[in-house]
CSV table of C-alpha atoms and ligand atoms in Angstrom, one decimal:
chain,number,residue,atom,x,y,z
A,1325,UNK,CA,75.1,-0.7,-23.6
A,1326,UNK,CA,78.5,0.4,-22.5
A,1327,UNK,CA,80.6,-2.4,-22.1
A,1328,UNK,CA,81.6,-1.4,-18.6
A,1329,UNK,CA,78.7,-1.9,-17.3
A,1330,UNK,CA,78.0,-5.1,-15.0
A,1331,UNK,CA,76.8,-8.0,-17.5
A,1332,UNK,CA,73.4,-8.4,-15.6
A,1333,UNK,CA,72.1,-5.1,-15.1
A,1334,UNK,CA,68.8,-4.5,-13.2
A,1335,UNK,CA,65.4,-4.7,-15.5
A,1336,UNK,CA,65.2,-1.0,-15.8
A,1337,UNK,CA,68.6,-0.5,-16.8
A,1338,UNK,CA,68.4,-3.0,-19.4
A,1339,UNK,CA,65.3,-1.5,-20.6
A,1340,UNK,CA,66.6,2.2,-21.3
A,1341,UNK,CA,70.6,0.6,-22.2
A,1342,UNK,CA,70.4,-2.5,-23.3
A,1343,UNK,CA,70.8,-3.5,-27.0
A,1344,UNK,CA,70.8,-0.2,-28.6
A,1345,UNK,CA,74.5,1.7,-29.1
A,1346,UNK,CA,74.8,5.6,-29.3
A,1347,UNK,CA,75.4,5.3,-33.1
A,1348,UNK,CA,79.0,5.0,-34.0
A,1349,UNK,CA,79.1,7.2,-36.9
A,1350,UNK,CA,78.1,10.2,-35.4
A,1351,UNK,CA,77.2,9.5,-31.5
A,1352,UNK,CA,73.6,10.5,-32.0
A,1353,UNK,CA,71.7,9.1,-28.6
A,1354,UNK,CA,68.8,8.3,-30.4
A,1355,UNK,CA,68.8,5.3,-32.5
A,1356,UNK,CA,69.0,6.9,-36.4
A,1357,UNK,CA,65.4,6.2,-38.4
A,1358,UNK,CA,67.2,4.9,-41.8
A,1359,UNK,CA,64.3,5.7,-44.0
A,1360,UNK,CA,65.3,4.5,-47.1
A,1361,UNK,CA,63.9,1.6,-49.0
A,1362,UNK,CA,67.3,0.6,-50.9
A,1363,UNK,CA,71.1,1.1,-50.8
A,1364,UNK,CA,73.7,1.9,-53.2
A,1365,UNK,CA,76.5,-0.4,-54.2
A,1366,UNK,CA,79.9,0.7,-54.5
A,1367,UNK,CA,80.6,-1.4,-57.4
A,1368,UNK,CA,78.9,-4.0,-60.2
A,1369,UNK,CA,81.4,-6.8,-58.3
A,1370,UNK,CA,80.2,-4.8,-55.0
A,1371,UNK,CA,76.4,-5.5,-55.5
A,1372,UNK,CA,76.9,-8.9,-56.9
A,1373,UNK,CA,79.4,-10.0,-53.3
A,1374,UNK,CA,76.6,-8.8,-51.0
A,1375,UNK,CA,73.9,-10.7,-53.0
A,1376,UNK,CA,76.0,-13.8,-52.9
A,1377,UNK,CA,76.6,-13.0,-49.1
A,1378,UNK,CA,80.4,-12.6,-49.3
A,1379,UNK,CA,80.5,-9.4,-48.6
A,1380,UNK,CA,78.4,-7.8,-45.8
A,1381,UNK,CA,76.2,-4.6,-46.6
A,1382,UNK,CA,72.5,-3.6,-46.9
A,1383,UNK,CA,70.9,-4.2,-50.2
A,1384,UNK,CA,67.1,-3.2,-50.0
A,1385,UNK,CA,64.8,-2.6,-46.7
A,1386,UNK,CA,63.0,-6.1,-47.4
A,1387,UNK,CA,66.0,-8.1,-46.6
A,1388,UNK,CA,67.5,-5.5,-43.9
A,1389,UNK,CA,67.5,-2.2,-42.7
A,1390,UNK,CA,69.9,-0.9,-39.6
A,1391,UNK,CA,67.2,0.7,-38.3
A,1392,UNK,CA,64.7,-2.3,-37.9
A,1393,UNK,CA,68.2,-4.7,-36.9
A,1394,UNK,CA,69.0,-2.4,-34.1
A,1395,UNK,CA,65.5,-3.0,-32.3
A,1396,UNK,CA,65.2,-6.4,-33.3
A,1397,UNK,CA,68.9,-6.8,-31.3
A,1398,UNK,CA,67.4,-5.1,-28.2
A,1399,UNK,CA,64.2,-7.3,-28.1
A,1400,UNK,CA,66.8,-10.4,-28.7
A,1401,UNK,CA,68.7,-8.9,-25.6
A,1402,UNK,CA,65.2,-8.4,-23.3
A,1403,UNK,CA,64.2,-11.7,-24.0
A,1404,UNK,CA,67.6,-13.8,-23.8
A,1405,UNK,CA,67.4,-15.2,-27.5
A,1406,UNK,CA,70.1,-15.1,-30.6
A,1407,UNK,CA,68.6,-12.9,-32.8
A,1408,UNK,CA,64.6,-12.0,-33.5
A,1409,UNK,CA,62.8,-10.5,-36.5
A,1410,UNK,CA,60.3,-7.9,-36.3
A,1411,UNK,CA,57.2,-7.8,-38.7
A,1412,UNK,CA,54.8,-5.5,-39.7
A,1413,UNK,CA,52.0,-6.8,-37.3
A,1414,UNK,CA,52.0,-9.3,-34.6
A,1415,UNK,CA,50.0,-11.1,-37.0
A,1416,UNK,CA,52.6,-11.6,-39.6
A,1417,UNK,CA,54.8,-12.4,-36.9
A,1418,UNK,CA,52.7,-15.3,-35.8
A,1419,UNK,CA,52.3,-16.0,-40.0
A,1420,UNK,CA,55.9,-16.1,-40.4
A,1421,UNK,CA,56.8,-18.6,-37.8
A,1422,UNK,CA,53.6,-20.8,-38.1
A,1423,UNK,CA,54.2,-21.6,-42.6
A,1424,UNK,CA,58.0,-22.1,-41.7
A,1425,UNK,CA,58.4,-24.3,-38.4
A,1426,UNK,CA,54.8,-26.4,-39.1
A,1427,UNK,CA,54.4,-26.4,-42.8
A,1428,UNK,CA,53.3,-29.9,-43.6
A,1429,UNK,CA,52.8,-30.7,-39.9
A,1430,UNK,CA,50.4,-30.0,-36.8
A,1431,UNK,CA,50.3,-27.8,-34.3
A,1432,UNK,CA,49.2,-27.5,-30.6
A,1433,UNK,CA,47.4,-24.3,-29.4
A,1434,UNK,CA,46.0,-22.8,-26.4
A,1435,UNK,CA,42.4,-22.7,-26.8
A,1436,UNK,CA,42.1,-19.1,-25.5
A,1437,UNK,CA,44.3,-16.9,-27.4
A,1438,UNK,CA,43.8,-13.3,-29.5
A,1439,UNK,CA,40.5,-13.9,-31.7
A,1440,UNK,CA,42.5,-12.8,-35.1
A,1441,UNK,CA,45.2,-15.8,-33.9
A,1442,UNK,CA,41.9,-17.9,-33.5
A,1443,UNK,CA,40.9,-17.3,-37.2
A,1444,UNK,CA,44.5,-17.9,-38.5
A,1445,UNK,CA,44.9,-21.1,-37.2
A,1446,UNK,CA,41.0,-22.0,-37.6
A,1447,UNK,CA,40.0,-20.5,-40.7
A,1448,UNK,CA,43.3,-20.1,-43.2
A,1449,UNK,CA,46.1,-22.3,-42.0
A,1450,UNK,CA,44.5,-25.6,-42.4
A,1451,UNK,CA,44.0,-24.5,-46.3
A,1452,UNK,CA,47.7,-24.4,-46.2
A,1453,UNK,CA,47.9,-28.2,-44.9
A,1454,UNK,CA,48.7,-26.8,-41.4
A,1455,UNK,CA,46.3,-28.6,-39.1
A,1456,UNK,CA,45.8,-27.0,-35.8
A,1457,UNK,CA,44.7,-28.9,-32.0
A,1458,UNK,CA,43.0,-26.7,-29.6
A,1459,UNK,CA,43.2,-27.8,-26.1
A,1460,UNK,CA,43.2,-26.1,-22.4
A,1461,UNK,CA,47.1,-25.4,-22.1
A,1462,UNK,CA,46.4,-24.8,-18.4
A,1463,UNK,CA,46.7,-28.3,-18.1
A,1464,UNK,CA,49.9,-30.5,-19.6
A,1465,UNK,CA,47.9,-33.2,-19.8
A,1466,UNK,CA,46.0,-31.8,-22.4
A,1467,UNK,CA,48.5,-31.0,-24.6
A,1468,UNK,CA,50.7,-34.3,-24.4
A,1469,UNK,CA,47.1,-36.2,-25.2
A,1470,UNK,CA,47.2,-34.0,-28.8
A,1471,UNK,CA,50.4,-34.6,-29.3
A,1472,UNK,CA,51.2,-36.4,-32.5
A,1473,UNK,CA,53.8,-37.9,-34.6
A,1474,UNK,CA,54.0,-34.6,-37.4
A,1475,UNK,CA,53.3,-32.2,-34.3
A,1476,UNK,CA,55.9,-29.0,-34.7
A,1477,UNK,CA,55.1,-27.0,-32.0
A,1478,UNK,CA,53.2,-25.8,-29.8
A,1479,UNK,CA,51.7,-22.1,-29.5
A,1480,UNK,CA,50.4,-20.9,-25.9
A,1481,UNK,CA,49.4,-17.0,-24.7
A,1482,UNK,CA,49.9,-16.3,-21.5
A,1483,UNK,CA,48.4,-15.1,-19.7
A,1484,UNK,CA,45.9,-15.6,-22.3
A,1485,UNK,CA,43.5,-12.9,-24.0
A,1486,UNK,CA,40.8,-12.6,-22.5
A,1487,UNK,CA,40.4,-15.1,-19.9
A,1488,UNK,CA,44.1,-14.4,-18.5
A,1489,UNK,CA,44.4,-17.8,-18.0
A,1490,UNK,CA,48.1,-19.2,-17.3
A,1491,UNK,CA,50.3,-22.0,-18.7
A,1492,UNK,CA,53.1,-23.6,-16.7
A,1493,UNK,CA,56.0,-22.7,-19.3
A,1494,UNK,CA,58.5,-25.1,-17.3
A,1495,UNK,CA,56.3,-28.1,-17.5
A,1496,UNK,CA,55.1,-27.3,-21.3
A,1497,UNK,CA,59.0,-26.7,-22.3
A,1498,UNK,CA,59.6,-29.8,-20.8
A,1499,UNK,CA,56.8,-31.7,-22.8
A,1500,UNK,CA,57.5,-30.1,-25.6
A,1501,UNK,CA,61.8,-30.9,-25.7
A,1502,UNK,CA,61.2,-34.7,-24.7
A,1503,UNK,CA,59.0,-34.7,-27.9
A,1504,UNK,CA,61.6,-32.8,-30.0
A,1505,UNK,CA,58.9,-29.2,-30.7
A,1506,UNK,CA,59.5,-25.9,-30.1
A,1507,UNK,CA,57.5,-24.4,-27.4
A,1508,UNK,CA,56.2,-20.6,-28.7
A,1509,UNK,CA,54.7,-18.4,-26.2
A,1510,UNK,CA,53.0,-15.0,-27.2
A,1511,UNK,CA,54.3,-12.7,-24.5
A,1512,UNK,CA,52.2,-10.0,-25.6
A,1513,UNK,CA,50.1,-9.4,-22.2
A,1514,UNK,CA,53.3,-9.7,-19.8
A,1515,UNK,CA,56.2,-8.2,-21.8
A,1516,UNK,CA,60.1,-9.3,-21.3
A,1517,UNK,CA,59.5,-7.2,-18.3
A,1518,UNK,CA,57.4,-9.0,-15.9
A,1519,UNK,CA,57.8,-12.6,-17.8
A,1520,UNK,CA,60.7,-13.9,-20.3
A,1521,UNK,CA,59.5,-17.5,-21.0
A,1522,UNK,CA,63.0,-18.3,-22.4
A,1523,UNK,CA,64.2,-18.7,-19.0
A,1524,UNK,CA,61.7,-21.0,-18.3
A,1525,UNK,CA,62.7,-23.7,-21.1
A,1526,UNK,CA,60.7,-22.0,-24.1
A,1527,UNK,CA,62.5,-21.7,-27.5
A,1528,UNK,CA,60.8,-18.2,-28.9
A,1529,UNK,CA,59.2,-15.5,-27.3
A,1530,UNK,CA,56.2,-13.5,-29.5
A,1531,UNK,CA,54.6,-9.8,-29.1
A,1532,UNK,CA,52.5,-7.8,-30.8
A,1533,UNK,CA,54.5,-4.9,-30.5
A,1534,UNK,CA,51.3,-2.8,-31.2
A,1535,UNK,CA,50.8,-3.1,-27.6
A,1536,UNK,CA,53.0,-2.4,-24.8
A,1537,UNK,CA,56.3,-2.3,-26.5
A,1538,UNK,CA,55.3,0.8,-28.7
A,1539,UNK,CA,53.0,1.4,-25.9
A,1540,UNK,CA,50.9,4.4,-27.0
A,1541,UNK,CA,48.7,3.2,-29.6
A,1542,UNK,CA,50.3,4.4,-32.5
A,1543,UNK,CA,52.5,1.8,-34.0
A,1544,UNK,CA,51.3,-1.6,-35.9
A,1545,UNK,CA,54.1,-4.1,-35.3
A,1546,UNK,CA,55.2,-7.8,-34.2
A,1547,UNK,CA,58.2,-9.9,-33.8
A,1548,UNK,CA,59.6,-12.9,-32.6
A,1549,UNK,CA,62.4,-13.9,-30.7
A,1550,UNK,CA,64.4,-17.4,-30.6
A,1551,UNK,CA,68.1,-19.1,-31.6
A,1552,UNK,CA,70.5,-18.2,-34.5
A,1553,UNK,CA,69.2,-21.6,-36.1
A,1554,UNK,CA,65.5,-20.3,-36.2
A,1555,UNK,CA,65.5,-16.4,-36.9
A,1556,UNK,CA,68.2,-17.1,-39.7
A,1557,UNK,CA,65.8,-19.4,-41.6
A,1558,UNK,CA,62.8,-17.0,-40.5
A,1559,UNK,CA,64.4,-14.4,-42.3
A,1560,UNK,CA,64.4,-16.0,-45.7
A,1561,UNK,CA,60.4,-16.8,-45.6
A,1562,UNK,CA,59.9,-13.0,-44.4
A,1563,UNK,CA,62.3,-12.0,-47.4
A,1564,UNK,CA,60.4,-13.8,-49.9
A,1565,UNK,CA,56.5,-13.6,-48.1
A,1566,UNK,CA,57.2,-9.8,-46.9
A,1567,UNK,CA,55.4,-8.5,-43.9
A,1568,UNK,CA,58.4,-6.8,-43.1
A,1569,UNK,CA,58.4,-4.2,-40.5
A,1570,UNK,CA,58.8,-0.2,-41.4
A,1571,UNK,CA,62.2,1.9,-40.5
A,1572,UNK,CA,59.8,4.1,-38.6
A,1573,UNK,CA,58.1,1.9,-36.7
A,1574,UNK,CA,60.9,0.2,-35.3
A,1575,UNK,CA,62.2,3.8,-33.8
A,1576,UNK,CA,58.5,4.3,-32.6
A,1577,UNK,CA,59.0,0.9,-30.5
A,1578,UNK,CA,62.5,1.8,-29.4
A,1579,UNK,CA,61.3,5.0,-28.1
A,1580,UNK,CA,58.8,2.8,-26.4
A,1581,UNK,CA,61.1,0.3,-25.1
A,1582,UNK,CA,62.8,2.9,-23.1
A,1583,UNK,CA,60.0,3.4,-20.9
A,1584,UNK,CA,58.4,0.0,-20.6
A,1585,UNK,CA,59.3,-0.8,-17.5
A,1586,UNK,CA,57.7,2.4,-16.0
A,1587,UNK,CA,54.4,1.8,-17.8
A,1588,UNK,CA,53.8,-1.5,-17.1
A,1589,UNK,CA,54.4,-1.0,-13.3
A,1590,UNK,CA,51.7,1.4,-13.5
A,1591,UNK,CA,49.1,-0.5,-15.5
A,1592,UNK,CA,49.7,-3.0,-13.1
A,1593,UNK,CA,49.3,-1.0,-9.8
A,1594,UNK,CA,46.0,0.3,-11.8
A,1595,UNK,CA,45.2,-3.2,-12.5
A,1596,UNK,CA,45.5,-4.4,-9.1
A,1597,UNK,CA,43.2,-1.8,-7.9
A,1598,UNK,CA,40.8,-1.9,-10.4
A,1599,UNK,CA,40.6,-5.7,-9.7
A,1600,UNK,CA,40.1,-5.4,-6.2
A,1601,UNK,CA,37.7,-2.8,-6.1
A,1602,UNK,CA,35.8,-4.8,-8.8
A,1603,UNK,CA,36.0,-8.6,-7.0
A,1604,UNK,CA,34.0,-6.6,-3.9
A,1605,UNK,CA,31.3,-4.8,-6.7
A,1606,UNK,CA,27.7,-6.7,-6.1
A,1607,UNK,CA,27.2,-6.3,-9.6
A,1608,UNK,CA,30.4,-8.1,-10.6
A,1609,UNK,CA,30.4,-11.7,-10.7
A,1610,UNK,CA,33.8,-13.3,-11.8
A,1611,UNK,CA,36.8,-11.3,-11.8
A,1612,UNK,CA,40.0,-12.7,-13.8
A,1613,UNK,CA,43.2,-11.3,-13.0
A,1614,UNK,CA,46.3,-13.1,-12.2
A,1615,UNK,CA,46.8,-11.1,-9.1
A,1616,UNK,CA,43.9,-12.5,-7.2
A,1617,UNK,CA,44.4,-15.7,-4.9
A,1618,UNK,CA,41.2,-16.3,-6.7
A,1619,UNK,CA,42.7,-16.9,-10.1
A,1620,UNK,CA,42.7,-21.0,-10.7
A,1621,UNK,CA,46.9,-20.5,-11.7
A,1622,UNK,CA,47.8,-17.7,-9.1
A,1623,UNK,CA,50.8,-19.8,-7.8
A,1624,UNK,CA,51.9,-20.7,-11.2
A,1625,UNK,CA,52.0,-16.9,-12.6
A,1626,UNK,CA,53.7,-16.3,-9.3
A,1627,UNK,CA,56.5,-18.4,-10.1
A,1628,UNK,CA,56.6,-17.6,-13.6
A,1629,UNK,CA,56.0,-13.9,-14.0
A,1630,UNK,CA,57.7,-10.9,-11.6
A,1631,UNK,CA,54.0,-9.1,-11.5
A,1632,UNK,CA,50.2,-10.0,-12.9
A,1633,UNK,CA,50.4,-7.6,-15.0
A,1634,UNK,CA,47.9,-4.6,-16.6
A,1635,UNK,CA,45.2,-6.7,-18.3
A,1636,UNK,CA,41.6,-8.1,-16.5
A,1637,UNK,CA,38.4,-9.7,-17.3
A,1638,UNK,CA,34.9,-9.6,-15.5
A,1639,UNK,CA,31.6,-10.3,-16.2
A,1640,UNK,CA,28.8,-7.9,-15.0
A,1641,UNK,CA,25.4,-9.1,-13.5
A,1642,UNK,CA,22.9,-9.4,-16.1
A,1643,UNK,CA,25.3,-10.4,-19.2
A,1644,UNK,CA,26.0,-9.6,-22.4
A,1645,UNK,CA,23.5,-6.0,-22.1
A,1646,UNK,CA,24.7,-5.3,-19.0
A,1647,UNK,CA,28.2,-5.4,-20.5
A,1648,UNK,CA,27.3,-3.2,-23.0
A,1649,UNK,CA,25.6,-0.5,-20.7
A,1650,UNK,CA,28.8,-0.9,-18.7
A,1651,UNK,CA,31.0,0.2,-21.8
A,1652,UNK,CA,28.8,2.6,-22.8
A,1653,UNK,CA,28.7,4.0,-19.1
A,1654,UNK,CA,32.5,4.9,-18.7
A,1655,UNK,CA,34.0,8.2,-19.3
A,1656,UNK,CA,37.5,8.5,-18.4
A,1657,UNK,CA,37.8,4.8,-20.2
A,1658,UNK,CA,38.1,4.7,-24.0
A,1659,UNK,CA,36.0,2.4,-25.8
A,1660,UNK,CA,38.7,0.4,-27.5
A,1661,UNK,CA,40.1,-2.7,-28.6
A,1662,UNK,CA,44.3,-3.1,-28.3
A,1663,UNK,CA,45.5,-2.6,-24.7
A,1664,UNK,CA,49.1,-1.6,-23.4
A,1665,UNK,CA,48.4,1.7,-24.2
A,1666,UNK,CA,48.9,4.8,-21.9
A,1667,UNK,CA,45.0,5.4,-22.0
A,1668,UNK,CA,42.9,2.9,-20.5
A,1669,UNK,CA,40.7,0.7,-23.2
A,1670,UNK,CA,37.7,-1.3,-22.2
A,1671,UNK,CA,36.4,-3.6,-25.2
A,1672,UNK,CA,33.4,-6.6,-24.9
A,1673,UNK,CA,35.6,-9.8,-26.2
A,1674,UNK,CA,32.8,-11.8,-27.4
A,1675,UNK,CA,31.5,-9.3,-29.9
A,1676,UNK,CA,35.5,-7.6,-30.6
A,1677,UNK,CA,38.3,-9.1,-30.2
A,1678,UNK,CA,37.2,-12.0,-30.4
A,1679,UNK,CA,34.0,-12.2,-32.7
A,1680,UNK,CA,35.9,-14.6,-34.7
A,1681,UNK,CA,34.6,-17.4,-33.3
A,1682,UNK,CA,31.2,-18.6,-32.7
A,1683,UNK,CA,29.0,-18.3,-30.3
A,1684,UNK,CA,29.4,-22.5,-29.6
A,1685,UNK,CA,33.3,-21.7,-29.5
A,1686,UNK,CA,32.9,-18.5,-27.2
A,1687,UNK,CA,31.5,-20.6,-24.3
A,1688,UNK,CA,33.8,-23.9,-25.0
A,1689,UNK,CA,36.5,-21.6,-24.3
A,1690,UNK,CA,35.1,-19.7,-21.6
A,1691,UNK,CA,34.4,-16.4,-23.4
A,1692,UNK,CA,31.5,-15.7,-21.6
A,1693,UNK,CA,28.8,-13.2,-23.5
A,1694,UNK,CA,29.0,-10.9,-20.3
A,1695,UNK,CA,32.7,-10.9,-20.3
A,1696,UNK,CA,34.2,-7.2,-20.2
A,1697,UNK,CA,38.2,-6.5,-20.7
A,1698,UNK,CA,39.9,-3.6,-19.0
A,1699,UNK,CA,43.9,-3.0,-20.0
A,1700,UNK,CA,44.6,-0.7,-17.8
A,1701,UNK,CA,46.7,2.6,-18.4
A,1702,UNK,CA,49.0,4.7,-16.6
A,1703,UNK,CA,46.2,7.2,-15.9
A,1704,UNK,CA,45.7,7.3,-11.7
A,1705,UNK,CA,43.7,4.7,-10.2
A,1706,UNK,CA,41.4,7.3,-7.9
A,1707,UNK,CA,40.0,8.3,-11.5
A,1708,UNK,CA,39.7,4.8,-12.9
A,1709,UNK,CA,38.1,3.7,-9.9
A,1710,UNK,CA,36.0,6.7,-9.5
A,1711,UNK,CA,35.1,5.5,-13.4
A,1712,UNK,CA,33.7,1.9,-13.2
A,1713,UNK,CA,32.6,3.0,-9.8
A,1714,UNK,CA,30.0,5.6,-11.1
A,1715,UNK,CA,29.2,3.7,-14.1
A,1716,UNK,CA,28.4,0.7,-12.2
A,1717,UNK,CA,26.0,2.8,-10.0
A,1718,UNK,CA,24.1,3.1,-13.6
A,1719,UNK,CA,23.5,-0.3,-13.7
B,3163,LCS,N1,48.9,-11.7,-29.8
B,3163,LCS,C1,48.1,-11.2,-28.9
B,3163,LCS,C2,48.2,-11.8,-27.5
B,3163,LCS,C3,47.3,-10.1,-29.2
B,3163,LCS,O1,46.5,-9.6,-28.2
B,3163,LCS,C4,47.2,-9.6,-30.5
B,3163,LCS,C5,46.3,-8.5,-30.9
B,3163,LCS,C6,48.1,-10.2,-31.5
B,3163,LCS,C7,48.9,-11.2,-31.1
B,3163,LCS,C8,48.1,-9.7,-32.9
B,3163,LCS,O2,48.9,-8.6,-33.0
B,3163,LCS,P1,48.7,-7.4,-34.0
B,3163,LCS,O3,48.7,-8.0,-35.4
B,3163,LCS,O4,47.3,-6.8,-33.8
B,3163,LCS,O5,49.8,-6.5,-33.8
B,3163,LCS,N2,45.4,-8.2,-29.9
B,3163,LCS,C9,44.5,-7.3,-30.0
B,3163,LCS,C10,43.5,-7.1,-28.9
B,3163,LCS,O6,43.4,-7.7,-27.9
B,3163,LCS,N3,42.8,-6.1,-29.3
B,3163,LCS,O7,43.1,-5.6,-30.5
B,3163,LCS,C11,44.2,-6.4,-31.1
């Protein structure tokens, strides 16, 4: 951003500005895609001073690439951090952090988060010696009570996928510093737009970038966002484990950064409507969304997050069929897992997203079998509306 502009520029403005220079070698607007796997050396003694760090330069697109730096400064920027690292999925982003801050230790999760975060944490990480605590992060209570000695953090979504339920990032932070852990919320579903849990005590920020950030379902990407301290020592596992995000896709997401804003105020707006037209539906019978006075944390998300956001969760009368009929009903609606997206995706959690855990799990955690999920696009509501509306008639 140009330095003459005000230090605290408005959202949007930081959005299409902020973190990304017109390129100083030859002023090109768009960010350069630096597609090249490895860089020459100047010298023998050249190559050896960069591998020994006493020189600066880019050796080989594992370890750096401008490219992939440049977004991972804007996301550092968005979200108030140091520094961040961007990874080739959200899923390697959530790898990465997990082996290096809790090797040897525990950790705390939410008990409602993505069902491929579910099976890392149930299924692989404990072969790794990591042992993982679910609990209900919607109360603190909960988490201080799995608290232990060797605990390293704790991990929270919100709002969470699928349920969309919320976690108090103040009061968690606040838990988490008096026992010396790093608080890690995935920020996937609200983006540094409408929530940046930094400024509400947490020490990293995490997306899947696959979602709104790129935001049009066509880049696979994560990355995390924290202090110097952190990202510095980050880098060295994601040097040595890989997972390291592609030259391409990091343009893909700085295209999609530029834009953000816009998009999510319209998936919201569709949201909301979709919500409220649904919570009135006789055929409906539970509407999540945070944007309903209904929702169990509505005054938390209000006074956490600038807007509820595009994502909501419902179950139909007559279950886990009736679900299905409704999916299969839709037109305008794609049939779909991932959401940010500019095309609205509807997708049955319990059989999708998150068939990873059992059926015994589903309902501890409030996955109901019935329970559909709409992200809402940036399509116009009349024809999303006039969508579920017909295909609800159907039922
Ligand atoms: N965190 C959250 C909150 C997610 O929703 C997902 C993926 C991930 C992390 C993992 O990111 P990825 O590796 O896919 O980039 N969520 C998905 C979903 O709800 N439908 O499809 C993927």
């Amino acid at each position: 951003m140009d330095s003459d502009l005000h230090m605290r520029p408005g959202l949007g403005t930081r959005f299409v500005h902020g973190g990304d220079e017109h390129d100083p070698h030859t002023g090109a607007v768009s960010t350069p895609i630096y597609q090249v796997s490895t860089f020459a050396f100047r010298s023998a003694e050249h190559g050896a001073a960069c591998f020994a760090g006493e020189e600066e330069g880019y050796i080989y697109s594992r370890l750096a690439n401008p490219t992939v730096e440049i977004f991972e400064g804007k996301m550092a920027y968005l979200e108030g951090t140091d520094d961040a690292l961007a990874f080739a999925s959200g899923m390697a982003a959530i790898h990465n952090l997990i082996c290096h801050v809790a090797h040897g230790g525990h950790v705390v999760s939410g008990d409602t988060v993505y069902g491929g975060t579910f099976a890392l944490f149930d299924h692989l990480i404990p072969r790794l010696g990591i042992e993982v605590s679910f609990v209900d992060t919607t109360d603190t209570v909960n988490i201080e009570r799995a608290i232990r000695g060797d605990t390293k953090l704790i991990f929270v979504e919100t709002p969470a996928n699928p349920t969309l339920a919320i976690t108090d990032l103040a009061a968690t932070a606040e838990l988490a510093h008096a026992h010396k852990i790093l608080l890690v919320v995935d920020n996937t579903f609200s983006t540094p737009y409408l929530q940046r849990p930094i400024e509400h005590g947490a020490d990293v920020a995490l997306h899947s970038c696959t979602k709104y950030v790129g935001g049009h379902g066509d880049a696979v990407s994560g990355v995390y966002c924290g202090s110097q301290e952190l990202i510095d020592e980050s880098r060295e596992w994601r040097t040595d484990i890989g997972g390291v995000i592609a030259p391409l896709q990091s343009w893909l997401l700085l295209r999609g950064l530029k834009t953000l804003h816009l998009r999510v105020e319209r998936s919201q707006a569709n949201a909301v409507a979709l919500a409220h037209f649904l919570l009135r539906h006789p055929k409906v019978e539970m509407v999540r969304y945070p944007g309903l006075e209904s929702h169990p944390q509505y005054e938390i998300g209000k006074k956490q997050m600038l807007g509820p956001g595009g994502i909501l969760s419902f179950d139909v009368v007559g279950g886990a069929r009736a679900g299905a009929k409704l999916i299969n009903s839709v037109k305008l609606m794609t049939i779909a897992v991932s959401l940010g997206d500019c095309a609205t995706l509807i997708e049955h959690p319990a059989s999708m997203t998150h068939s990873t855990m059992s059926p015994e799990e589903l309902t501890r955690y409030g996955i109901t079998p019935g329970l559909v999920r709409i992200a809402a696009g940036i399509e116009d509501a009349d024809d999303l509306l006039e969508d579920i509306e017909r295909a609800l008639a159907l039922m």
